[in-house]
mmCIF file with all atom_site columns, C-alpha atoms and ligand atoms in Angstrom:
data_model
loop_
_atom_site.group_PDB
_atom_site.id
_atom_site.type_symbol
_atom_site.label_atom_id
_atom_site.label_alt_id
_atom_site.label_comp_id
_atom_site.label_asym_id
_atom_site.label_entity_id
_atom_site.label_seq_id
_atom_site.pdbx_PDB_ins_code
_atom_site.Cartn_x
_atom_site.Cartn_y
_atom_site.Cartn_z
_atom_site.occupancy
_atom_site.B_iso_or_equiv
_atom_site.pdbx_formal_charge
_atom_site.auth_seq_id
_atom_site.auth_comp_id
_atom_site.auth_asym_id
_atom_site.auth_atom_id
_atom_site.pdbx_PDB_model_num
ATOM   1   C CA . MET A 1 1   ? 17.798  4.179   -43.933 1.00 54.00 ? 6   MET A CA 1
ATOM   2   C CA . GLN A 1 2   ? 14.592  6.224   -43.972 1.00 58.00 ? 7   GLN A CA 1
ATOM   3   C CA . GLN A 1 3   ? 12.713  3.139   -42.930 1.00 59.00 ? 8   GLN A CA 1
ATOM   4   C CA . LEU A 1 4   ? 15.112  2.489   -40.056 1.00 54.00 ? 9   LEU A CA 1
ATOM   5   C CA . ARG A 1 5   ? 14.616  6.035   -38.874 1.00 58.00 ? 10  ARG A CA 1
ATOM   6   C CA . SER A 1 6   ? 10.828  5.802   -38.837 1.00 57.00 ? 11  SER A CA 1
ATOM   7   C CA . THR A 1 7   ? 11.105  2.492   -37.032 1.00 52.00 ? 12  THR A CA 1
ATOM   8   C CA . SER A 1 8   ? 13.192  4.067   -34.288 1.00 54.00 ? 13  SER A CA 1
ATOM   9   C CA . VAL A 1 9   ? 10.800  7.018   -34.038 1.00 54.00 ? 14  VAL A CA 1
ATOM   10  C CA . LEU A 1 10  ? 7.989   4.533   -33.591 1.00 49.00 ? 15  LEU A CA 1
ATOM   11  C CA . VAL A 1 11  ? 9.926   2.663   -30.896 1.00 51.00 ? 16  VAL A CA 1
ATOM   12  C CA . VAL A 1 12  ? 10.625  5.897   -29.005 1.00 50.00 ? 17  VAL A CA 1
ATOM   13  C CA . HIS A 1 13  ? 6.926   6.790   -29.211 1.00 48.00 ? 18  HIS A CA 1
ATOM   14  C CA . LEU A 1 14  ? 5.907   3.426   -27.882 1.00 46.00 ? 19  LEU A CA 1
ATOM   15  C CA . LEU A 1 15  ? 8.375   3.781   -24.994 1.00 47.00 ? 20  LEU A CA 1
ATOM   16  C CA . LEU A 1 16  ? 7.041   7.248   -24.186 1.00 46.00 ? 21  LEU A CA 1
ATOM   17  C CA . ILE A 1 17  ? 3.465   5.992   -24.206 1.00 46.00 ? 22  ILE A CA 1
ATOM   18  C CA . HIS A 1 18  ? 4.514   3.104   -21.995 1.00 47.00 ? 23  HIS A CA 1
ATOM   19  C CA . PHE A 1 19  ? 6.176   5.344   -19.418 1.00 49.00 ? 24  PHE A CA 1
ATOM   20  C CA . SER A 1 20  ? 3.656   8.177   -19.471 1.00 45.00 ? 25  SER A CA 1
ATOM   21  C CA . THR A 1 21  ? 0.567   6.013   -19.058 1.00 49.00 ? 26  THR A CA 1
ATOM   22  C CA . GLY A 1 22  ? 2.910   4.367   -16.565 1.00 64.00 ? 27  GLY A CA 1
ATOM   23  C CA . GLN A 1 23  ? 1.671   2.477   -13.631 1.00 86.00 ? 28  GLN A CA 1
ATOM   24  C CA . SER A 1 24  ? -0.386  3.699   -10.707 1.00 93.00 ? 29  SER A CA 1
ATOM   25  C CA . LYS A 1 25  ? 1.370   5.095   -7.636  1.00 97.00 ? 30  LYS A CA 1
ATOM   26  C CA . LEU A 1 26  ? 0.584   4.412   -4.006  1.00 97.00 ? 31  LEU A CA 1
ATOM   27  C CA . ILE A 1 27  ? -0.142  7.541   -2.007  1.00 98.00 ? 32  ILE A CA 1
ATOM   28  C CA . GLY A 1 28  ? 0.147   7.373   1.786   1.00 97.00 ? 33  GLY A CA 1
ATOM   29  C CA . SER A 1 29  ? 0.133   10.497  3.915   1.00 97.00 ? 34  SER A CA 1
ATOM   30  C CA . SER A 1 30  ? 2.745   13.247  3.930   1.00 95.00 ? 35  SER A CA 1
ATOM   31  C CA . GLN A 1 31  ? 1.415   14.383  7.329   1.00 97.00 ? 36  GLN A CA 1
ATOM   32  C CA . PRO A 1 32  ? 1.676   12.158  10.409  1.00 98.00 ? 37  PRO A CA 1
ATOM   33  C CA . ILE A 1 33  ? -1.591  10.605  11.566  1.00 98.00 ? 38  ILE A CA 1
ATOM   34  C CA . MET A 1 34  ? -2.303  11.637  15.171  1.00 98.00 ? 39  MET A CA 1
ATOM   35  C CA . ALA A 1 35  ? -4.111  9.300   17.542  1.00 98.00 ? 40  ALA A CA 1
ATOM   36  C CA . THR A 1 36  ? -4.732  8.852   21.237  1.00 98.00 ? 41  THR A CA 1
ATOM   37  C CA . VAL A 1 37  ? -4.663  5.548   23.102  1.00 98.00 ? 42  VAL A CA 1
ATOM   38  C CA . GLY A 1 38  ? -7.844  3.538   22.522  1.00 98.00 ? 43  GLY A CA 1
ATOM   39  C CA . ASP A 1 39  ? -8.777  5.230   19.234  1.00 98.00 ? 44  ASP A CA 1
ATOM   40  C CA . ASP A 1 40  ? -9.878  3.391   16.110  1.00 98.00 ? 45  ASP A CA 1
ATOM   41  C CA . ILE A 1 41  ? -8.074  4.982   13.169  1.00 98.00 ? 46  ILE A CA 1
ATOM   42  C CA . ILE A 1 42  ? -7.465  4.727   9.428   1.00 98.00 ? 47  ILE A CA 1
ATOM   43  C CA . LEU A 1 43  ? -3.964  4.796   7.967   1.00 98.00 ? 48  LEU A CA 1
ATOM   44  C CA . PRO A 1 44  ? -4.487  6.054   4.400   1.00 98.00 ? 49  PRO A CA 1
ATOM   45  C CA . CYS A 1 45  ? -2.973  4.373   1.364   1.00 98.00 ? 50  CYS A CA 1
ATOM   46  C CA . GLN A 1 46  ? -4.507  4.837   -2.072  1.00 98.00 ? 51  GLN A CA 1
ATOM   47  C CA . LEU A 1 47  ? -3.484  3.735   -5.559  1.00 97.00 ? 52  LEU A CA 1
ATOM   48  C CA . GLU A 1 48  ? -3.642  6.634   -8.071  1.00 97.00 ? 53  GLU A CA 1
ATOM   49  C CA . PRO A 1 49  ? -4.980  6.309   -10.690 1.00 96.00 ? 54  PRO A CA 1
ATOM   50  C CA . ALA A 1 50  ? -7.276  3.794   -9.007  1.00 95.00 ? 55  ALA A CA 1
ATOM   51  C CA . VAL A 1 51  ? -7.072  0.146   -10.009 1.00 94.00 ? 56  VAL A CA 1
ATOM   52  C CA . ASP A 1 52  ? -8.996  -2.711  -8.376  1.00 96.00 ? 57  ASP A CA 1
ATOM   53  C CA . VAL A 1 53  ? -6.543  -4.249  -5.877  1.00 96.00 ? 58  VAL A CA 1
ATOM   54  C CA . ALA A 1 54  ? -8.859  -6.833  -4.273  1.00 96.00 ? 59  ALA A CA 1
ATOM   55  C CA . ALA A 1 55  ? -7.144  -9.752  -6.042  1.00 96.00 ? 60  ALA A CA 1
ATOM   56  C CA . MET A 1 56  ? -3.579  -8.509  -5.413  1.00 96.00 ? 61  MET A CA 1
ATOM   57  C CA . THR A 1 57  ? -1.325  -9.287  -2.485  1.00 97.00 ? 62  THR A CA 1
ATOM   58  C CA . LEU A 1 58  ? -1.323  -6.223  -0.221  1.00 98.00 ? 63  LEU A CA 1
ATOM   59  C CA . GLU A 1 59  ? 1.064   -5.701  2.679   1.00 98.00 ? 64  GLU A CA 1
ATOM   60  C CA . TRP A 1 60  ? 1.259   -3.344  5.619   1.00 98.00 ? 65  TRP A CA 1
ATOM   61  C CA . SER A 1 61  ? 4.443   -3.556  7.652   1.00 98.00 ? 66  SER A CA 1
ATOM   62  C CA . ARG A 1 62  ? 6.753   -1.793  10.092  1.00 98.00 ? 67  ARG A CA 1
ATOM   63  C CA . SER A 1 63  ? 10.458  -2.341  9.438   1.00 96.00 ? 68  SER A CA 1
ATOM   64  C CA . ASP A 1 64  ? 11.238  -1.949  13.181  1.00 97.00 ? 69  ASP A CA 1
ATOM   65  C CA . LEU A 1 65  ? 9.185   -5.017  14.153  1.00 97.00 ? 70  LEU A CA 1
ATOM   66  C CA . ILE A 1 66  ? 9.948   -8.751  13.980  1.00 96.00 ? 71  ILE A CA 1
ATOM   67  C CA . PRO A 1 67  ? 7.880   -10.139 12.337  1.00 96.00 ? 72  PRO A CA 1
ATOM   68  C CA . ARG A 1 68  ? 7.364   -6.903  10.447  1.00 97.00 ? 73  ARG A CA 1
ATOM   69  C CA . PHE A 1 69  ? 3.844   -7.562  9.134   1.00 97.00 ? 74  PHE A CA 1
ATOM   70  C CA . VAL A 1 70  ? 0.965   -5.534  10.496  1.00 98.00 ? 75  VAL A CA 1
ATOM   71  C CA . PHE A 1 71  ? -1.481  -6.836  7.891   1.00 97.00 ? 76  PHE A CA 1
ATOM   72  C CA . VAL A 1 72  ? -1.172  -9.073  4.827   1.00 97.00 ? 77  VAL A CA 1
ATOM   73  C CA . TRP A 1 73  ? -3.951  -9.635  2.290   1.00 96.00 ? 78  TRP A CA 1
ATOM   74  C CA . ARG A 1 74  ? -3.396  -12.565 -0.074  1.00 95.00 ? 79  ARG A CA 1
ATOM   75  C CA . VAL A 1 75  ? -5.888  -14.278 -2.419  1.00 88.00 ? 80  VAL A CA 1
ATOM   76  C CA . GLY A 1 76  ? -8.677  -12.362 -0.750  1.00 89.00 ? 81  GLY A CA 1
ATOM   77  C CA . LEU A 1 77  ? -7.786  -13.434 2.786   1.00 90.00 ? 82  LEU A CA 1
ATOM   78  C CA . ASP A 1 78  ? -6.335  -11.810 5.886   1.00 90.00 ? 83  ASP A CA 1
ATOM   79  C CA . LEU A 1 79  ? -3.141  -13.847 6.535   1.00 90.00 ? 84  LEU A CA 1
ATOM   80  C CA . VAL A 1 80  ? -3.342  -13.760 10.309  1.00 89.00 ? 85  VAL A CA 1
ATOM   81  C CA . SER A 1 81  ? -0.572  -16.324 10.821  1.00 89.00 ? 86  SER A CA 1
ATOM   82  C CA . ILE A 1 82  ? 2.261   -14.034 9.704   1.00 92.00 ? 87  ILE A CA 1
ATOM   83  C CA . LYS A 1 83  ? 0.960   -10.925 11.431  1.00 95.00 ? 88  LYS A CA 1
ATOM   84  C CA . HIS A 1 84  ? 2.885   -9.495  14.391  1.00 96.00 ? 89  HIS A CA 1
ATOM   85  C CA . PRO A 1 85  ? 1.045   -10.774 17.511  1.00 96.00 ? 90  PRO A CA 1
ATOM   86  C CA . SER A 1 86  ? 0.457   -7.246  18.815  1.00 97.00 ? 91  SER A CA 1
ATOM   87  C CA . TYR A 1 87  ? -1.773  -6.498  15.785  1.00 97.00 ? 92  TYR A CA 1
ATOM   88  C CA . ARG A 1 88  ? -3.846  -9.695  15.731  1.00 94.00 ? 93  ARG A CA 1
ATOM   89  C CA . GLY A 1 89  ? -7.544  -8.849  15.808  1.00 95.00 ? 94  GLY A CA 1
ATOM   90  C CA . ARG A 1 90  ? -6.837  -5.114  15.447  1.00 97.00 ? 95  ARG A CA 1
ATOM   91  C CA . THR A 1 91  ? -6.028  -4.568  11.766  1.00 97.00 ? 96  THR A CA 1
ATOM   92  C CA . SER A 1 92  ? -8.251  -4.878  8.726   1.00 96.00 ? 97  SER A CA 1
ATOM   93  C CA . LEU A 1 93  ? -8.771  -3.481  5.255   1.00 96.00 ? 98  LEU A CA 1
ATOM   94  C CA . LEU A 1 94  ? -12.016 -1.904  4.085   1.00 96.00 ? 99  LEU A CA 1
ATOM   95  C CA . SER A 1 95  ? -13.159 -4.575  1.656   1.00 92.00 ? 100 SER A CA 1
ATOM   96  C CA . ASP A 1 96  ? -15.587 -2.294  -0.222  1.00 96.00 ? 101 ASP A CA 1
ATOM   97  C CA . GLU A 1 97  ? -12.744 0.167   -0.862  1.00 97.00 ? 102 GLU A CA 1
ATOM   98  C CA . LEU A 1 98  ? -10.318 -2.288  -2.481  1.00 97.00 ? 103 LEU A CA 1
ATOM   99  C CA . LYS A 1 99  ? -11.971 -2.073  -5.894  1.00 97.00 ? 104 LYS A CA 1
ATOM   100 C CA . HIS A 1 100 ? -11.314 1.683   -5.806  1.00 97.00 ? 105 HIS A CA 1
ATOM   101 C CA . GLY A 1 101 ? -7.588  1.112   -5.198  1.00 97.00 ? 106 GLY A CA 1
ATOM   102 C CA . ASN A 1 102 ? -7.942  2.081   -1.556  1.00 98.00 ? 107 ASN A CA 1
ATOM   103 C CA . MET A 1 103 ? -5.871  -0.192  0.699   1.00 98.00 ? 108 MET A CA 1
ATOM   104 C CA . SER A 1 104 ? -6.142  2.064   3.772   1.00 98.00 ? 109 SER A CA 1
ATOM   105 C CA . LEU A 1 105 ? -5.601  0.150   7.001   1.00 98.00 ? 110 LEU A CA 1
ATOM   106 C CA . LYS A 1 106 ? -8.106  0.209   9.822   1.00 98.00 ? 111 LYS A CA 1
ATOM   107 C CA . LEU A 1 107 ? -6.338  -0.083  13.196  1.00 98.00 ? 112 LEU A CA 1
ATOM   108 C CA . SER A 1 108 ? -8.465  -0.394  16.292  1.00 98.00 ? 113 SER A CA 1
ATOM   109 C CA . LYS A 1 109 ? -7.732  0.192   19.990  1.00 98.00 ? 114 LYS A CA 1
ATOM   110 C CA . VAL A 1 110 ? -4.521  2.128   19.395  1.00 98.00 ? 115 VAL A CA 1
ATOM   111 C CA . LYS A 1 111 ? -1.691  1.393   21.863  1.00 98.00 ? 116 LYS A CA 1
ATOM   112 C CA . PRO A 1 112 ? 1.356   3.536   22.661  1.00 98.00 ? 117 PRO A CA 1
ATOM   113 C CA . ALA A 1 113 ? 3.554   0.871   20.991  1.00 97.00 ? 118 ALA A CA 1
ATOM   114 C CA . ASP A 1 114 ? 1.685   1.388   17.691  1.00 98.00 ? 119 ASP A CA 1
ATOM   115 C CA . GLU A 1 115 ? 3.578   4.627   17.147  1.00 98.00 ? 120 GLU A CA 1
ATOM   116 C CA . GLY A 1 116 ? 5.904   4.299   14.172  1.00 98.00 ? 121 GLY A CA 1
ATOM   117 C CA . THR A 1 117 ? 6.287   4.357   10.419  1.00 98.00 ? 122 THR A CA 1
ATOM   118 C CA . TYR A 1 118 ? 4.003   2.064   8.462   1.00 98.00 ? 123 TYR A CA 1
ATOM   119 C CA . ARG A 1 119 ? 4.654   0.941   4.916   1.00 98.00 ? 124 ARG A CA 1
ATOM   120 C CA . CYS A 1 120 ? 1.922   -0.066  2.495   1.00 98.00 ? 125 CYS A CA 1
ATOM   121 C CA . TYR A 1 121 ? 3.189   -2.171  -0.387  1.00 98.00 ? 126 TYR A CA 1
ATOM   122 C CA . ILE A 1 122 ? 1.844   -3.961  -3.467  1.00 97.00 ? 127 ILE A CA 1
ATOM   123 C CA . PRO A 1 123 ? 4.467   -6.526  -4.562  1.00 97.00 ? 128 PRO A CA 1
ATOM   124 C CA . VAL A 1 124 ? 3.075   -7.139  -8.077  1.00 95.00 ? 129 VAL A CA 1
ATOM   125 C CA . LEU A 1 125 ? 3.312   -3.403  -8.873  1.00 96.00 ? 130 LEU A CA 1
ATOM   126 C CA . ASN A 1 126 ? 6.450   -2.906  -6.752  1.00 96.00 ? 131 ASN A CA 1
ATOM   127 C CA . GLU A 1 127 ? 4.732   0.181   -5.338  1.00 97.00 ? 132 GLU A CA 1
ATOM   128 C CA . ALA A 1 128 ? 5.152   1.346   -1.752  1.00 98.00 ? 133 ALA A CA 1
ATOM   129 C CA . SER A 1 129 ? 4.255   4.335   0.371   1.00 98.00 ? 134 SER A CA 1
ATOM   130 C CA . PHE A 1 130 ? 4.630   5.329   4.004   1.00 98.00 ? 135 PHE A CA 1
ATOM   131 C CA . VAL A 1 131 ? 2.400   6.661   6.779   1.00 98.00 ? 136 VAL A CA 1
ATOM   132 C CA . GLU A 1 132 ? 3.662   7.834   10.159  1.00 98.00 ? 137 GLU A CA 1
ATOM   133 C CA . LEU A 1 133 ? 1.508   7.271   13.227  1.00 98.00 ? 138 LEU A CA 1
ATOM   134 C CA . VAL A 1 134 ? 1.997   9.419   16.321  1.00 98.00 ? 139 VAL A CA 1
ATOM   135 C CA . VAL A 1 135 ? 0.265   8.320   19.523  1.00 98.00 ? 140 VAL A CA 1
ATOM   136 C CA . GLY A 1 136 ? -0.186  11.190  21.942  1.00 92.00 ? 141 GLY A CA 1
HETATM 137 C C1 . LIG B 2 .   ? -10.285 5.037   1.721   1.00 84.39 ? 2   LIG B C1 1
HETATM 138 O O1 . LIG B 2 .   ? -11.155 4.418   2.617   1.00 84.39 ? 2   LIG B O1 1
HETATM 139 C C2 . LIG B 2 .   ? -11.239 5.053   3.873   1.00 84.39 ? 2   LIG B C2 1
HETATM 140 C C3 . LIG B 2 .   ? -12.154 4.229   4.751   1.00 84.39 ? 2   LIG B C3 1
HETATM 141 O O2 . LIG B 2 .   ? -13.405 4.025   4.185   1.00 84.39 ? 2   LIG B O2 1
HETATM 142 C C4 . LIG B 2 .   ? -11.777 6.467   3.706   1.00 84.39 ? 2   LIG B C4 1
HETATM 143 O O3 . LIG B 2 .   ? -11.791 7.117   4.966   1.00 84.39 ? 2   LIG B O3 1
HETATM 144 C C5 . LIG B 2 .   ? -10.870 7.223   2.759   1.00 84.39 ? 2   LIG B C5 1
HETATM 145 O O4 . LIG B 2 .   ? -11.410 8.487   2.508   1.00 84.39 ? 2   LIG B O4 1
HETATM 146 C C6 . LIG B 2 .   ? -10.717 6.454   1.466   1.00 84.39 ? 2   LIG B C6 1
HETATM 147 N N1 . LIG B 2 .   ? -9.734  7.121   0.640   1.00 84.39 ? 2   LIG B N1 1
HETATM 148 C C7 . LIG B 2 .   ? -10.026 7.600   -0.557  1.00 84.39 ? 2   LIG B C7 1
HETATM 149 C C8 . LIG B 2 .   ? -8.901  8.288   -1.267  1.00 84.39 ? 2   LIG B C8 1
HETATM 150 O O5 . LIG B 2 .   ? -11.140 7.483   -1.041  1.00 84.39 ? 2   LIG B O5 1
#
């Protein structure tokens, strides 16, 4: 009985350690990002605590678009073929930042139609965050 009790205490401890070290969280921006037409901007999205994400699949999307992808990074490549046509040639990641868990999106030559809510997502971690872009 005593032994069973210490076993369950151990299990609870292991669970607590598991959940408190937990996994990293994606942090977007609680404030909207403001831009004017023609700007080159960064939409922030950072994994905290930082983990190298260069080898992970990384997605940026807008749920109001078909296809919804603004940028997809898979096996170290920009998957241009599934990107929404309006973003082709205008979105990229900052490759030096990926090892620091920074998957911020660079968007160039902002258009009025870029206004909206962007979602950054890491499927293998099932972590997502949102950034709102306002074009004034
Ligand atoms: C992520 O990278 C962008 C572009 O280099 C930079 O502006 C931003 O400060 C970085 N974010 C963090 C949390 O380091």
